[in-house]
């Protein structure tokens, strides 16, 4: 593989890592509170608000129903408003983050729901309010699941970022489509897939190690 | 059958409830789930320093009742006073400072798995906003009290069930509560561990003068540590009194059935052969207090004309009071049965002729 191809591969890797990391971080910041909100406002939750829960649920489902490639295009006006342009790596981060946030919210919701209700009761019985329950019970007890879910989200984002080539964001997926597929350069395709495998395995490995360290239940 | 035991002179019960101030007062409490009443007009008083045991079968409403006391469950009507303050009708936020005056331990311990033993014990103080140094000092003190000083840095998952409940007890005591609520705290533990946890609770009750209200479905728990017992059935208190007198003279069928496991029962082999007539009458004799202190059987032997044998039974010691149940077989030949009944009745024993058997077994 030529020097130029290698540089192209490295640049694409950087673009993918940037898109995944930035949109992943945003989805964590917004998705976790959203997941918490879905749990605590639900029936029997610590801040039961059925209407808010229904609205949040509907919004999350709405965003999750739209295919990512459509969302990418549909969000162009918003992207332009936030980033100033609708083309390039940074522009792709907006739709990626908006797609990943409700996705991650649902995953976090599942872990948060699994927290033993007896623990919430114990903290209520000792005089703890909602914040104490969230800080001392819900988040710490669900933390290993929250981290495991975040790992899944990051891996999904690596895949989704391949479509970001459609708006000129670059990245490994874009490289594979343009060089590997459209120009029949099998070597590029193989190289891209190999790099992606290493990237995904790396994310998963780090995630798994964190989960093992955080889980005190066994 | 309805004869009651006279109070015994010269013996003071281990706890004199009547002289002490009230910590918790419940007045006509009601709570229903849908159409089924879980608590149906309960009135109870818990006095400072006593251990009050509430016993009932599962579904009797005891869990709902105890959860009303710290506002985890909202009653439909009735009043609850904790240290003279009414808590019914208070909002969640107003309840929070009050709950710090009420410790609670649970059947499944409910320890936070992500926190160390020390952090679990210190949590009520953290919630209260106390400084970290104070929290750790208090946690160390309490872990010492429950005998787990060496486990401070361990995580709950590495502890045995008994150790977990000790941590639960230490945690419940952290904020210095006025009363400790125990929700089936030993039901998930084996008999040996149960005994050690009950001994710890009794020890804390006596050392710290802590008031304890516990619910259980096991009479054994009541016998070990309670001063008073209230029996709950279908949401109502059907019987209430000092433990020893309730054991000696249960007034309701529910209490008798709850006691069946730990009180002597007529052996099955004989119970199955009871008939209306026979050569031997089977008597059940219940004695307690003064009646159980005298040489009753030897007196009986010299004052009736028939021979008799002891089939089964024994004398238990509850709160320092002898409480006994004896099953006697009295030969019917020379009219001794009526004599025996008369003699025993005269000595404050409760006698019941259960039936007759013919061949010895």
PDB file of C-alpha atoms in Angstrom, chain A residues 116 118-119 121-130 132 135-137 140-141 214 216-218, chain B residues 67 70-72 92 96 99-100 102 106 110-115 123-124 126-127 155 157 171:
ATOM      1  CA  UNK A 116     -33.287  -3.423  43.441  1.00  0.00           C
ATOM      2  CA  UNK A 118     -35.369  -2.490  48.226  1.00  0.00           C
ATOM      3  CA  UNK A 119     -32.243  -0.332  48.031  1.00  0.00           C
ATOM      4  CA  UNK A 121     -36.598   1.928  49.952  1.00  0.00           C
ATOM      5  CA  UNK A 122     -33.695   1.618  52.386  1.00  0.00           C
ATOM      6  CA  UNK A 123     -32.390   5.062  51.447  1.00  0.00           C
ATOM      7  CA  UNK A 124     -35.883   6.562  51.656  1.00  0.00           C
ATOM      8  CA  UNK A 125     -36.236   4.973  55.094  1.00  0.00           C
ATOM      9  CA  UNK A 126     -33.051   6.691  56.259  1.00  0.00           C
ATOM     10  CA  UNK A 127     -34.402  10.068  55.204  1.00  0.00           C
ATOM     11  CA  UNK A 128     -32.915  10.338  51.724  1.00  0.00           C
ATOM     12  CA  UNK A 129     -34.627  12.472  49.090  1.00  0.00           C
ATOM     13  CA  UNK A 130     -34.725  12.017  45.326  1.00  0.00           C
ATOM     14  CA  UNK A 132     -29.788  11.162  47.418  1.00  0.00           C
ATOM     15  CA  UNK A 135     -26.614   9.885  43.629  1.00  0.00           C
ATOM     16  CA  UNK A 136     -26.228   7.125  46.199  1.00  0.00           C
ATOM     17  CA  UNK A 137     -28.371   4.352  44.775  1.00  0.00           C
ATOM     18  CA  UNK A 140     -23.717   3.815  41.588  1.00  0.00           C
ATOM     19  CA  UNK A 141     -25.705   0.565  41.639  1.00  0.00           C
ATOM     20  CA  UNK A 214     -16.971  -1.484  38.820  1.00  0.00           C
ATOM     21  CA  UNK A 216     -19.130  -5.290  43.209  1.00  0.00           C
ATOM     22  CA  UNK A 217     -22.171  -7.486  43.173  1.00  0.00           C
ATOM     23  CA  UNK A 218     -20.390 -10.836  43.000  1.00  0.00           C
TER      24      UNK A 218
ATOM     25  CA  UNK B  67     -44.064   0.548  56.551  1.00  0.00           C
ATOM     26  CA  UNK B  70     -41.877   5.663  58.574  1.00  0.00           C
ATOM     27  CA  UNK B  71     -44.113   6.827  55.775  1.00  0.00           C
ATOM     28  CA  UNK B  72     -42.954   4.308  53.178  1.00  0.00           C
ATOM     29  CA  UNK B  92     -42.214  13.338  51.586  1.00  0.00           C
ATOM     30  CA  UNK B  96     -37.261  13.059  55.704  1.00  0.00           C
ATOM     31  CA  UNK B  99     -37.198   9.223  59.231  1.00  0.00           C
ATOM     32  CA  UNK B 100     -33.755   9.873  60.692  1.00  0.00           C
ATOM     33  CA  UNK B 102     -36.556   5.814  62.868  1.00  0.00           C
ATOM     34  CA  UNK B 106     -34.907  -5.445  56.263  1.00  0.00           C
ATOM     35  CA  UNK B 110     -30.781  -3.894  51.353  1.00  0.00           C
ATOM     36  CA  UNK B 111     -27.120  -2.957  51.493  1.00  0.00           C
ATOM     37  CA  UNK B 112     -25.701  -0.939  48.625  1.00  0.00           C
ATOM     38  CA  UNK B 113     -23.436  -3.250  46.666  1.00  0.00           C
ATOM     39  CA  UNK B 114     -21.335  -0.427  45.204  1.00  0.00           C
ATOM     40  CA  UNK B 115     -20.382   0.891  48.638  1.00  0.00           C
ATOM     41  CA  UNK B 123     -24.739   6.682  54.526  1.00  0.00           C
ATOM     42  CA  UNK B 124     -27.519   7.998  56.797  1.00  0.00           C
ATOM     43  CA  UNK B 126     -23.917  11.490  54.610  1.00  0.00           C
ATOM     44  CA  UNK B 127     -27.529  12.103  53.672  1.00  0.00           C
ATOM     45  CA  UNK B 155     -17.917  -4.893  50.008  1.00  0.00           C
ATOM     46  CA  UNK B 157     -21.007  -9.192  48.426  1.00  0.00           C
ATOM     47  CA  UNK B 171     -26.509   1.403  59.454  1.00  0.00           C
TER      48      UNK B 171
END
